[in-house]
Short mmCIF file of N, CA and C in Angstrom, two decimals:
data_model
loop_
_atom_site.label_atom_id
_atom_site.label_comp_id
_atom_site.label_asym_id
_atom_site.label_seq_id
_atom_site.Cartn_x
_atom_site.Cartn_y
_atom_site.Cartn_z
N UNK A 1250 -61.13 -51.82 -55.44
CA UNK A 1250 -60.92 -50.41 -55.21
C UNK A 1250 -62.08 -49.84 -54.43
N UNK A 1251 -61.82 -48.81 -53.73
CA UNK A 1251 -62.84 -48.18 -52.91
C UNK A 1251 -63.65 -47.24 -53.78
N UNK A 1252 -64.84 -47.66 -54.14
CA UNK A 1252 -65.66 -46.87 -55.03
C UNK A 1252 -66.71 -46.14 -54.22
N UNK A 1253 -66.88 -44.89 -54.50
CA UNK A 1253 -67.89 -44.07 -53.86
C UNK A 1253 -69.27 -44.59 -54.28
N UNK A 1254 -70.17 -44.78 -53.32
CA UNK A 1254 -71.50 -45.28 -53.64
C UNK A 1254 -72.21 -44.42 -54.68
N UNK A 1255 -72.04 -43.10 -54.60
CA UNK A 1255 -72.66 -42.22 -55.59
C UNK A 1255 -72.02 -42.34 -56.96
N UNK A 1256 -70.81 -42.84 -57.00
CA UNK A 1256 -70.08 -42.94 -58.26
C UNK A 1256 -70.66 -44.03 -59.16
N UNK A 1257 -71.36 -44.96 -58.61
CA UNK A 1257 -71.90 -46.06 -59.42
C UNK A 1257 -72.87 -45.56 -60.49
N UNK A 1258 -73.46 -44.41 -60.28
CA UNK A 1258 -74.41 -43.88 -61.24
C UNK A 1258 -73.75 -43.26 -62.47
N UNK A 1259 -72.45 -43.12 -62.43
CA UNK A 1259 -71.73 -42.50 -63.54
C UNK A 1259 -71.61 -43.52 -64.69
N UNK A 1260 -72.03 -43.13 -65.85
CA UNK A 1260 -71.99 -44.03 -67.01
C UNK A 1260 -70.57 -44.09 -67.58
N UNK A 1261 -70.22 -45.24 -68.15
CA UNK A 1261 -68.94 -45.35 -68.85
C UNK A 1261 -68.99 -44.44 -70.06
N UNK A 1262 -67.85 -43.84 -70.33
CA UNK A 1262 -67.78 -42.91 -71.46
C UNK A 1262 -66.42 -43.07 -72.11
N UNK A 1263 -66.42 -43.15 -73.42
CA UNK A 1263 -65.17 -43.22 -74.18
C UNK A 1263 -65.12 -42.05 -75.14
N UNK A 1264 -64.04 -41.34 -75.11
CA UNK A 1264 -63.83 -40.22 -76.03
C UNK A 1264 -62.54 -40.49 -76.78
N UNK A 1265 -62.61 -40.53 -78.08
CA UNK A 1265 -61.43 -40.73 -78.91
C UNK A 1265 -61.29 -39.53 -79.83
N UNK A 1266 -60.19 -38.85 -79.75
CA UNK A 1266 -59.91 -37.73 -80.64
C UNK A 1266 -58.66 -38.06 -81.43
N UNK A 1267 -58.70 -37.78 -82.71
CA UNK A 1267 -57.55 -38.06 -83.56
C UNK A 1267 -56.97 -36.77 -84.08
N UNK A 1268 -55.66 -36.77 -84.20
CA UNK A 1268 -54.93 -35.62 -84.72
C UNK A 1268 -53.76 -36.13 -85.55
N UNK A 1269 -53.14 -35.26 -86.25
CA UNK A 1269 -52.02 -35.63 -87.12
C UNK A 1269 -50.72 -35.60 -86.29
N UNK A 1270 -50.63 -36.53 -85.35
CA UNK A 1270 -49.45 -36.66 -84.50
C UNK A 1270 -49.03 -38.11 -84.45
N UNK A 1271 -47.80 -38.35 -84.00
CA UNK A 1271 -47.26 -39.70 -84.02
C UNK A 1271 -47.34 -40.40 -82.67
N UNK A 1272 -48.02 -39.81 -81.72
CA UNK A 1272 -48.06 -40.38 -80.38
C UNK A 1272 -49.50 -40.51 -79.90
N UNK A 1273 -49.80 -41.66 -79.32
CA UNK A 1273 -51.12 -41.88 -78.73
C UNK A 1273 -51.03 -41.65 -77.23
N UNK A 1274 -52.09 -41.13 -76.69
CA UNK A 1274 -52.17 -40.88 -75.24
C UNK A 1274 -53.53 -41.38 -74.78
N UNK A 1275 -53.52 -42.19 -73.72
CA UNK A 1275 -54.77 -42.72 -73.20
C UNK A 1275 -54.79 -42.54 -71.69
N UNK A 1276 -55.95 -42.18 -71.19
CA UNK A 1276 -56.15 -42.13 -69.74
C UNK A 1276 -57.47 -42.83 -69.43
N UNK A 1277 -57.38 -43.75 -68.48
CA UNK A 1277 -58.56 -44.46 -67.99
C UNK A 1277 -58.83 -43.93 -66.58
N UNK A 1278 -60.05 -43.62 -66.28
CA UNK A 1278 -60.39 -43.10 -64.96
C UNK A 1278 -61.49 -43.91 -64.33
N UNK A 1279 -61.36 -44.12 -63.01
CA UNK A 1279 -62.33 -44.87 -62.24
C UNK A 1279 -62.70 -44.07 -61.00
N UNK A 1280 -64.00 -43.83 -60.78
CA UNK A 1280 -64.40 -43.05 -59.59
C UNK A 1280 -64.07 -43.81 -58.31
N UNK A 1281 -63.61 -43.06 -57.33
CA UNK A 1281 -63.25 -43.65 -56.03
C UNK A 1281 -63.79 -42.77 -54.91
N UNK A 1282 -63.33 -43.03 -53.72
CA UNK A 1282 -63.74 -42.27 -52.55
C UNK A 1282 -63.12 -40.88 -52.54
N UNK A 1283 -63.66 -40.01 -51.75
CA UNK A 1283 -63.16 -38.65 -51.65
C UNK A 1283 -62.29 -38.42 -50.44
N UNK A 1284 -62.03 -37.15 -50.17
CA UNK A 1284 -61.14 -36.76 -49.07
C UNK A 1284 -61.69 -37.02 -47.68
N UNK A 1285 -62.90 -37.49 -47.58
CA UNK A 1285 -63.43 -37.82 -46.26
C UNK A 1285 -62.80 -39.10 -45.72
N UNK A 1286 -62.11 -39.82 -46.58
CA UNK A 1286 -61.43 -41.05 -46.21
C UNK A 1286 -59.98 -40.95 -46.66
N UNK A 1287 -59.21 -40.08 -46.01
CA UNK A 1287 -57.86 -39.79 -46.48
C UNK A 1287 -56.95 -41.02 -46.51
N UNK A 1288 -56.99 -41.84 -45.49
CA UNK A 1288 -56.10 -42.99 -45.46
C UNK A 1288 -56.38 -43.90 -46.67
N UNK A 1289 -57.64 -44.14 -46.95
CA UNK A 1289 -58.01 -44.97 -48.11
C UNK A 1289 -57.60 -44.29 -49.43
N UNK A 1290 -57.81 -42.99 -49.51
CA UNK A 1290 -57.44 -42.26 -50.72
C UNK A 1290 -55.94 -42.30 -50.93
N UNK A 1291 -55.16 -42.12 -49.88
CA UNK A 1291 -53.71 -42.17 -49.99
C UNK A 1291 -53.23 -43.58 -50.32
N UNK A 1292 -53.93 -44.60 -49.83
CA UNK A 1292 -53.59 -45.97 -50.17
C UNK A 1292 -53.77 -46.21 -51.66
N UNK A 1293 -54.81 -45.60 -52.25
CA UNK A 1293 -55.00 -45.70 -53.70
C UNK A 1293 -53.89 -44.98 -54.45
N UNK A 1294 -53.41 -43.88 -53.91
CA UNK A 1294 -52.27 -43.18 -54.51
C UNK A 1294 -51.04 -44.08 -54.51
N UNK A 1295 -50.79 -44.73 -53.40
CA UNK A 1295 -49.65 -45.65 -53.30
C UNK A 1295 -49.82 -46.80 -54.29
N UNK A 1296 -51.01 -47.38 -54.36
CA UNK A 1296 -51.26 -48.47 -55.31
C UNK A 1296 -51.03 -48.01 -56.74
N UNK A 1297 -51.46 -46.80 -57.07
CA UNK A 1297 -51.26 -46.28 -58.42
C UNK A 1297 -49.80 -46.15 -58.78
N UNK A 1298 -49.00 -45.66 -57.83
CA UNK A 1298 -47.56 -45.52 -58.09
C UNK A 1298 -46.90 -46.88 -58.26
N UNK A 1299 -47.29 -47.86 -57.47
CA UNK A 1299 -46.74 -49.21 -57.62
C UNK A 1299 -47.14 -49.80 -58.97
N UNK A 1300 -48.38 -49.52 -59.38
CA UNK A 1300 -48.87 -50.08 -60.63
C UNK A 1300 -48.23 -49.49 -61.86
N UNK A 1301 -48.04 -48.16 -61.89
CA UNK A 1301 -47.64 -47.58 -63.19
C UNK A 1301 -46.75 -46.33 -63.10
N UNK A 1302 -45.98 -46.15 -62.05
CA UNK A 1302 -45.11 -44.98 -62.01
C UNK A 1302 -43.66 -45.44 -61.90
N UNK A 1303 -42.87 -45.13 -62.88
CA UNK A 1303 -41.44 -45.44 -62.86
C UNK A 1303 -41.09 -46.79 -63.45
N UNK A 1304 -39.80 -47.00 -63.58
CA UNK A 1304 -39.30 -48.22 -64.20
C UNK A 1304 -39.50 -49.47 -63.37
N UNK A 1305 -39.76 -49.34 -62.10
CA UNK A 1305 -40.02 -50.50 -61.25
C UNK A 1305 -41.50 -50.86 -61.18
N UNK A 1306 -42.34 -50.10 -61.84
CA UNK A 1306 -43.77 -50.35 -61.76
C UNK A 1306 -44.19 -51.57 -62.57
N UNK A 1307 -45.31 -52.12 -62.17
CA UNK A 1307 -45.85 -53.32 -62.81
C UNK A 1307 -46.11 -53.07 -64.30
N UNK A 1308 -46.83 -52.01 -64.60
CA UNK A 1308 -47.19 -51.74 -65.99
C UNK A 1308 -45.99 -51.45 -66.86
N UNK A 1309 -45.03 -50.69 -66.34
CA UNK A 1309 -43.83 -50.37 -67.11
C UNK A 1309 -43.08 -51.65 -67.47
N UNK A 1310 -42.90 -52.54 -66.48
CA UNK A 1310 -42.14 -53.76 -66.73
C UNK A 1310 -42.81 -54.62 -67.82
N UNK A 1311 -44.13 -54.75 -67.74
CA UNK A 1311 -44.82 -55.62 -68.69
C UNK A 1311 -45.01 -54.97 -70.04
N UNK A 1312 -45.56 -53.77 -70.07
CA UNK A 1312 -45.90 -53.15 -71.36
C UNK A 1312 -44.74 -52.44 -72.04
N UNK A 1313 -43.73 -52.04 -71.30
CA UNK A 1313 -42.58 -51.37 -71.89
C UNK A 1313 -41.43 -52.35 -72.10
N UNK A 1314 -40.96 -52.94 -71.01
CA UNK A 1314 -39.79 -53.80 -71.11
C UNK A 1314 -40.07 -55.13 -71.80
N UNK A 1315 -41.17 -55.81 -71.42
CA UNK A 1315 -41.44 -57.13 -71.97
C UNK A 1315 -42.08 -57.08 -73.36
N UNK A 1316 -43.03 -56.17 -73.58
CA UNK A 1316 -43.77 -56.18 -74.81
C UNK A 1316 -43.54 -54.96 -75.72
N UNK A 1317 -42.83 -53.96 -75.25
CA UNK A 1317 -42.51 -52.76 -75.98
C UNK A 1317 -43.75 -52.12 -76.64
N UNK A 1318 -44.85 -52.06 -75.90
CA UNK A 1318 -46.09 -51.48 -76.42
C UNK A 1318 -46.26 -50.01 -76.05
N UNK A 1319 -45.60 -49.57 -75.00
CA UNK A 1319 -45.79 -48.19 -74.54
C UNK A 1319 -44.45 -47.45 -74.46
N UNK A 1320 -44.56 -46.15 -74.46
CA UNK A 1320 -43.38 -45.31 -74.25
C UNK A 1320 -43.27 -44.94 -72.77
N UNK A 1321 -44.42 -44.74 -72.13
CA UNK A 1321 -44.42 -44.37 -70.72
C UNK A 1321 -45.80 -44.64 -70.14
N UNK A 1322 -45.86 -44.69 -68.81
CA UNK A 1322 -47.13 -44.91 -68.13
C UNK A 1322 -47.12 -44.17 -66.80
N UNK A 1323 -48.29 -43.98 -66.27
CA UNK A 1323 -48.44 -43.35 -64.96
C UNK A 1323 -49.78 -43.74 -64.39
N UNK A 1324 -49.95 -43.57 -63.09
CA UNK A 1324 -51.22 -43.82 -62.44
C UNK A 1324 -51.22 -43.10 -61.11
N UNK A 1325 -52.39 -42.88 -60.60
CA UNK A 1325 -52.51 -42.25 -59.30
C UNK A 1325 -53.95 -42.08 -58.91
N UNK A 1326 -54.16 -41.27 -57.88
CA UNK A 1326 -55.49 -41.03 -57.38
C UNK A 1326 -55.63 -39.55 -57.09
N UNK A 1327 -56.62 -38.91 -57.70
CA UNK A 1327 -56.93 -37.54 -57.36
C UNK A 1327 -57.86 -37.56 -56.17
N UNK A 1328 -57.42 -36.97 -55.08
CA UNK A 1328 -58.27 -36.90 -53.91
C UNK A 1328 -59.08 -35.61 -53.99
N UNK A 1329 -60.33 -35.72 -54.28
CA UNK A 1329 -61.22 -34.55 -54.36
C UNK A 1329 -62.19 -34.57 -53.19
N UNK A 1330 -63.01 -33.55 -53.08
CA UNK A 1330 -63.85 -33.36 -51.91
C UNK A 1330 -64.79 -34.54 -51.64
N UNK A 1331 -65.70 -34.81 -52.54
CA UNK A 1331 -66.71 -35.82 -52.30
C UNK A 1331 -66.39 -37.18 -52.94
N UNK A 1332 -65.61 -37.17 -53.93
CA UNK A 1332 -65.20 -38.42 -54.59
C UNK A 1332 -63.84 -38.20 -55.21
N UNK A 1333 -63.18 -39.28 -55.51
CA UNK A 1333 -61.87 -39.20 -56.11
C UNK A 1333 -61.88 -39.82 -57.50
N UNK A 1334 -60.72 -39.87 -58.08
CA UNK A 1334 -60.57 -40.47 -59.41
C UNK A 1334 -59.24 -41.19 -59.47
N UNK A 1335 -59.32 -42.51 -59.60
CA UNK A 1335 -58.12 -43.32 -59.83
C UNK A 1335 -57.92 -43.34 -61.33
N UNK A 1336 -56.68 -43.04 -61.77
CA UNK A 1336 -56.44 -42.97 -63.21
C UNK A 1336 -55.19 -43.76 -63.58
N UNK A 1337 -55.20 -44.24 -64.82
CA UNK A 1337 -54.04 -44.90 -65.43
C UNK A 1337 -53.84 -44.23 -66.78
N UNK A 1338 -52.62 -43.76 -67.05
CA UNK A 1338 -52.36 -43.09 -68.30
C UNK A 1338 -51.18 -43.76 -69.01
N UNK A 1339 -51.24 -43.77 -70.32
CA UNK A 1339 -50.15 -44.36 -71.13
C UNK A 1339 -49.89 -43.50 -72.35
N UNK A 1340 -48.66 -43.58 -72.83
CA UNK A 1340 -48.25 -42.96 -74.08
C UNK A 1340 -47.74 -44.10 -74.97
N UNK A 1341 -48.14 -44.13 -76.22
CA UNK A 1341 -47.87 -45.27 -77.07
C UNK A 1341 -47.96 -44.88 -78.54
N UNK A 1342 -47.54 -45.76 -79.42
CA UNK A 1342 -47.74 -45.55 -80.87
C UNK A 1342 -49.22 -45.75 -81.15
N UNK A 1343 -49.87 -44.84 -81.90
CA UNK A 1343 -51.30 -44.91 -82.12
C UNK A 1343 -51.82 -46.25 -82.64
N UNK A 1344 -51.03 -46.91 -83.44
CA UNK A 1344 -51.48 -48.20 -83.99
C UNK A 1344 -51.61 -49.29 -82.92
N UNK A 1345 -51.05 -49.04 -81.74
CA UNK A 1345 -51.12 -50.01 -80.66
C UNK A 1345 -52.28 -49.75 -79.68
N UNK A 1346 -53.17 -48.83 -80.03
CA UNK A 1346 -54.24 -48.42 -79.11
C UNK A 1346 -55.01 -49.61 -78.54
N UNK A 1347 -55.57 -50.44 -79.39
CA UNK A 1347 -56.41 -51.55 -78.93
C UNK A 1347 -55.62 -52.52 -78.03
N UNK A 1348 -54.39 -52.85 -78.45
CA UNK A 1348 -53.55 -53.74 -77.63
C UNK A 1348 -53.26 -53.13 -76.27
N UNK A 1349 -52.91 -51.85 -76.27
CA UNK A 1349 -52.58 -51.17 -75.02
C UNK A 1349 -53.81 -51.11 -74.10
N UNK A 1350 -54.94 -50.74 -74.68
CA UNK A 1350 -56.16 -50.66 -73.89
C UNK A 1350 -56.48 -52.00 -73.22
N UNK A 1351 -56.44 -53.06 -73.98
CA UNK A 1351 -56.77 -54.38 -73.42
C UNK A 1351 -55.71 -54.82 -72.39
N UNK A 1352 -54.46 -54.57 -72.68
CA UNK A 1352 -53.39 -54.96 -71.76
C UNK A 1352 -53.47 -54.19 -70.45
N UNK A 1353 -53.74 -52.88 -70.54
CA UNK A 1353 -53.84 -52.08 -69.31
C UNK A 1353 -55.00 -52.61 -68.46
N UNK A 1354 -56.14 -52.87 -69.07
CA UNK A 1354 -57.29 -53.38 -68.32
C UNK A 1354 -56.97 -54.75 -67.70
N UNK A 1355 -56.33 -55.61 -68.47
CA UNK A 1355 -55.96 -56.94 -67.96
C UNK A 1355 -54.99 -56.83 -66.80
N UNK A 1356 -53.96 -56.02 -66.97
CA UNK A 1356 -52.95 -55.89 -65.91
C UNK A 1356 -53.51 -55.20 -64.67
N UNK A 1357 -54.42 -54.26 -64.86
CA UNK A 1357 -55.06 -53.60 -63.70
C UNK A 1357 -55.89 -54.64 -62.94
N UNK A 1358 -56.59 -55.48 -63.65
CA UNK A 1358 -57.38 -56.54 -63.01
C UNK A 1358 -56.47 -57.52 -62.28
N UNK A 1359 -55.37 -57.91 -62.91
CA UNK A 1359 -54.40 -58.80 -62.26
C UNK A 1359 -53.82 -58.15 -61.02
N UNK A 1360 -53.52 -56.87 -61.11
CA UNK A 1360 -52.92 -56.13 -60.01
C UNK A 1360 -53.85 -56.09 -58.80
N UNK A 1361 -55.14 -55.90 -59.05
CA UNK A 1361 -56.13 -55.85 -57.96
C UNK A 1361 -56.15 -57.17 -57.18
N UNK A 1362 -55.80 -58.27 -57.84
CA UNK A 1362 -55.87 -59.58 -57.20
C UNK A 1362 -54.53 -60.07 -56.65
N UNK A 1363 -53.49 -59.25 -56.75
CA UNK A 1363 -52.16 -59.63 -56.25
C UNK A 1363 -51.90 -58.95 -54.92
N UNK A 1364 -51.09 -59.57 -54.11
CA UNK A 1364 -50.66 -58.94 -52.86
C UNK A 1364 -49.49 -58.00 -53.14
N UNK A 1365 -49.58 -56.83 -52.53
CA UNK A 1365 -48.51 -55.85 -52.68
C UNK A 1365 -47.49 -56.09 -51.57
N UNK A 1366 -46.21 -56.04 -51.91
CA UNK A 1366 -45.16 -56.33 -50.96
C UNK A 1366 -44.77 -55.10 -50.14
N UNK A 1367 -44.26 -55.34 -48.94
CA UNK A 1367 -43.83 -54.26 -48.06
C UNK A 1367 -42.74 -53.41 -48.70
N UNK A 1368 -41.82 -54.04 -49.43
CA UNK A 1368 -40.76 -53.31 -50.09
C UNK A 1368 -41.31 -52.29 -51.07
N UNK A 1369 -42.34 -52.69 -51.86
CA UNK A 1369 -42.94 -51.79 -52.83
C UNK A 1369 -43.60 -50.60 -52.12
N UNK A 1370 -44.35 -50.89 -51.07
CA UNK A 1370 -45.05 -49.83 -50.34
C UNK A 1370 -44.04 -48.87 -49.72
N UNK A 1371 -42.98 -49.39 -49.12
CA UNK A 1371 -41.98 -48.54 -48.49
C UNK A 1371 -41.25 -47.65 -49.48
N UNK A 1372 -40.95 -48.19 -50.68
CA UNK A 1372 -40.31 -47.37 -51.69
C UNK A 1372 -41.19 -46.20 -52.09
N UNK A 1373 -42.46 -46.46 -52.28
CA UNK A 1373 -43.40 -45.40 -52.68
C UNK A 1373 -43.59 -44.39 -51.54
N UNK A 1374 -43.73 -44.90 -50.33
CA UNK A 1374 -43.91 -43.99 -49.19
C UNK A 1374 -42.69 -43.07 -49.05
N UNK A 1375 -41.49 -43.61 -49.23
CA UNK A 1375 -40.28 -42.78 -49.16
C UNK A 1375 -40.28 -41.73 -50.26
N UNK A 1376 -40.69 -42.10 -51.43
CA UNK A 1376 -40.77 -41.14 -52.55
C UNK A 1376 -41.79 -40.04 -52.25
N UNK A 1377 -42.93 -40.41 -51.73
CA UNK A 1377 -43.97 -39.42 -51.38
C UNK A 1377 -43.43 -38.47 -50.31
N UNK A 1378 -42.75 -39.00 -49.31
CA UNK A 1378 -42.24 -38.16 -48.23
C UNK A 1378 -41.17 -37.20 -48.77
N UNK A 1379 -40.31 -37.68 -49.68
CA UNK A 1379 -39.32 -36.79 -50.27
C UNK A 1379 -39.96 -35.67 -51.07
N UNK A 1380 -41.00 -35.99 -51.83
CA UNK A 1380 -41.71 -34.98 -52.60
C UNK A 1380 -42.36 -33.94 -51.68
N UNK A 1381 -42.91 -34.41 -50.58
CA UNK A 1381 -43.53 -33.51 -49.59
C UNK A 1381 -42.49 -32.59 -48.98
N UNK A 1382 -41.36 -33.17 -48.59
CA UNK A 1382 -40.28 -32.35 -47.99
C UNK A 1382 -39.75 -31.33 -49.00
N UNK A 1383 -39.60 -31.75 -50.23
CA UNK A 1383 -39.13 -30.81 -51.27
C UNK A 1383 -40.13 -29.68 -51.46
N UNK A 1384 -41.42 -30.00 -51.50
CA UNK A 1384 -42.44 -28.98 -51.67
C UNK A 1384 -42.45 -28.00 -50.50
N UNK A 1385 -42.07 -28.48 -49.32
CA UNK A 1385 -42.05 -27.63 -48.14
C UNK A 1385 -40.82 -26.72 -48.07
N UNK A 1386 -39.97 -26.78 -49.05
CA UNK A 1386 -38.79 -25.92 -49.08
C UNK A 1386 -39.08 -24.55 -49.66
N UNK A 1387 -40.28 -24.37 -50.21
CA UNK A 1387 -40.60 -23.06 -50.79
C UNK A 1387 -41.96 -22.59 -50.31
N UNK A 1388 -42.13 -21.29 -50.23
CA UNK A 1388 -43.40 -20.71 -49.84
C UNK A 1388 -44.48 -21.11 -50.87
N UNK A 1389 -44.10 -21.14 -52.13
CA UNK A 1389 -45.04 -21.51 -53.18
C UNK A 1389 -45.51 -22.95 -52.98
N UNK A 1390 -44.61 -23.86 -52.66
CA UNK A 1390 -44.97 -25.25 -52.43
C UNK A 1390 -45.88 -25.42 -51.21
N UNK A 1391 -45.54 -24.75 -50.14
CA UNK A 1391 -46.35 -24.83 -48.92
C UNK A 1391 -47.74 -24.26 -49.17
N UNK A 1392 -47.79 -23.07 -49.79
CA UNK A 1392 -49.09 -22.45 -50.02
C UNK A 1392 -49.94 -23.27 -50.97
N UNK A 1393 -49.31 -23.92 -51.94
CA UNK A 1393 -50.04 -24.77 -52.86
C UNK A 1393 -50.68 -25.96 -52.15
N UNK A 1394 -49.90 -26.60 -51.29
CA UNK A 1394 -50.44 -27.75 -50.54
C UNK A 1394 -51.54 -27.34 -49.58
N UNK A 1395 -51.32 -26.26 -48.85
CA UNK A 1395 -52.33 -25.80 -47.90
C UNK A 1395 -53.58 -25.33 -48.66
N UNK A 1396 -53.39 -24.61 -49.74
CA UNK A 1396 -54.53 -24.15 -50.54
C UNK A 1396 -55.36 -25.30 -51.06
N UNK A 1397 -54.70 -26.35 -51.53
CA UNK A 1397 -55.41 -27.54 -52.02
C UNK A 1397 -56.21 -28.17 -50.88
N UNK A 1398 -55.56 -28.35 -49.73
CA UNK A 1398 -56.25 -28.98 -48.60
C UNK A 1398 -57.41 -28.17 -48.10
N UNK A 1399 -57.32 -26.87 -48.14
CA UNK A 1399 -58.42 -26.01 -47.72
C UNK A 1399 -59.54 -26.04 -48.77
N UNK A 1400 -59.17 -26.02 -50.04
CA UNK A 1400 -60.16 -25.94 -51.13
C UNK A 1400 -60.90 -27.26 -51.33
N UNK A 1401 -60.21 -28.37 -51.35
CA UNK A 1401 -60.87 -29.64 -51.67
C UNK A 1401 -60.67 -30.71 -50.60
N UNK A 1402 -60.03 -30.37 -49.54
CA UNK A 1402 -59.80 -31.34 -48.47
C UNK A 1402 -60.57 -30.98 -47.22
N UNK A 1403 -59.99 -31.32 -46.11
CA UNK A 1403 -60.60 -31.10 -44.82
C UNK A 1403 -59.91 -29.99 -44.05
N UNK A 1404 -59.22 -29.13 -44.77
CA UNK A 1404 -58.57 -27.98 -44.14
C UNK A 1404 -57.13 -28.23 -43.77
N UNK A 1405 -56.63 -27.38 -42.92
CA UNK A 1405 -55.21 -27.40 -42.52
C UNK A 1405 -54.78 -28.72 -41.88
N UNK A 1406 -55.72 -29.39 -41.24
CA UNK A 1406 -55.35 -30.66 -40.59
C UNK A 1406 -54.86 -31.70 -41.60
N UNK A 1407 -55.36 -31.66 -42.82
CA UNK A 1407 -54.87 -32.61 -43.84
C UNK A 1407 -53.38 -32.37 -44.12
N UNK A 1408 -53.00 -31.11 -44.23
CA UNK A 1408 -51.60 -30.75 -44.45
C UNK A 1408 -50.75 -31.19 -43.27
N UNK A 1409 -51.23 -30.93 -42.08
CA UNK A 1409 -50.47 -31.25 -40.87
C UNK A 1409 -50.34 -32.76 -40.62
N UNK A 1410 -51.34 -33.52 -41.05
CA UNK A 1410 -51.35 -34.97 -40.78
C UNK A 1410 -50.89 -35.83 -41.96
N UNK A 1411 -50.51 -35.19 -43.05
CA UNK A 1411 -50.18 -35.92 -44.27
C UNK A 1411 -49.15 -37.02 -44.05
N UNK A 1412 -48.02 -36.68 -43.51
CA UNK A 1412 -46.94 -37.66 -43.34
C UNK A 1412 -47.34 -38.76 -42.37
N UNK A 1413 -48.01 -38.43 -41.27
CA UNK A 1413 -48.40 -39.48 -40.32
C UNK A 1413 -49.41 -40.44 -40.96
N UNK A 1414 -50.28 -39.93 -41.81
CA UNK A 1414 -51.24 -40.83 -42.48
C UNK A 1414 -50.50 -41.71 -43.47
N UNK A 1415 -49.60 -41.13 -44.26
CA UNK A 1415 -48.80 -41.92 -45.20
C UNK A 1415 -48.03 -43.00 -44.45
N UNK A 1416 -47.39 -42.64 -43.34
CA UNK A 1416 -46.62 -43.59 -42.53
C UNK A 1416 -47.48 -44.74 -42.02
N UNK A 1417 -48.75 -44.48 -41.73
CA UNK A 1417 -49.62 -45.50 -41.14
C UNK A 1417 -50.11 -46.53 -42.15
N UNK A 1418 -49.89 -46.30 -43.43
CA UNK A 1418 -50.39 -47.21 -44.46
C UNK A 1418 -49.47 -48.42 -44.60
N UNK A 1419 -50.06 -49.59 -44.43
CA UNK A 1419 -49.31 -50.85 -44.52
C UNK A 1419 -49.63 -51.55 -45.85
N UNK A 1420 -48.82 -52.52 -46.22
CA UNK A 1420 -49.15 -53.28 -47.44
C UNK A 1420 -50.52 -53.96 -47.32
N UNK A 1421 -50.86 -54.44 -46.14
CA UNK A 1421 -52.15 -55.09 -45.93
C UNK A 1421 -53.29 -54.11 -46.20
N UNK A 1422 -53.10 -52.88 -45.77
CA UNK A 1422 -54.12 -51.87 -45.97
C UNK A 1422 -54.27 -51.54 -47.46
N UNK A 1423 -53.16 -51.43 -48.16
CA UNK A 1423 -53.22 -51.16 -49.60
C UNK A 1423 -53.92 -52.32 -50.30
N UNK A 1424 -53.60 -53.55 -49.89
CA UNK A 1424 -54.25 -54.72 -50.50
C UNK A 1424 -55.75 -54.69 -50.24
#
C-alpha cells in the first residue's frame, strides 16, 4: 500500500469499547497517501471495494460465505488533504472478535500479494461511475462533491477530472 512517509510516525493504537449489545463492530485503519496523489488514492479505493464491499468481495466470500464469521464487511480509502486512511470494517458476533481480527489481517495480507483481475477492476469502476452520475443528478450531490474537493482536495479540478482519473486506473496500477 502507498503509505505516506509522515504516517510512519503514527503509533499503533487499539481501542476496545464494550456495551450491552449483540453485535460487534471493528474498523482497522492504515495511513496512506493524500489527495496530492489522486490516481494512487483512487486505486486504493478500488482495491478496498474489491477486498470487502459487496457479495463478490474477497472478504465477504471467505468470512461470510465460507466461514460464517461476519454479518457484513466494507473497505475503502478516505482521500484527505495530506494523508489518507485505508480502512476495513466488519460487523460480527462479539464472541468472534479475535477470530475476525486475525482473519481480516491474514486476508488483507493475502490480498496485497495477489494480482487483481481486470474484470474486478472494471466492475468497481462501473459502480463508482454510476455513483458519481447519480450524485450529479441533484444540486445537493454536486455541491457536496465540489465542497469536498475544495475543502480537502485540490479544488474544482478534482471534481472535473474524477471520471477520467478513475478510467485511467488499470489492474496493473492497482496491483
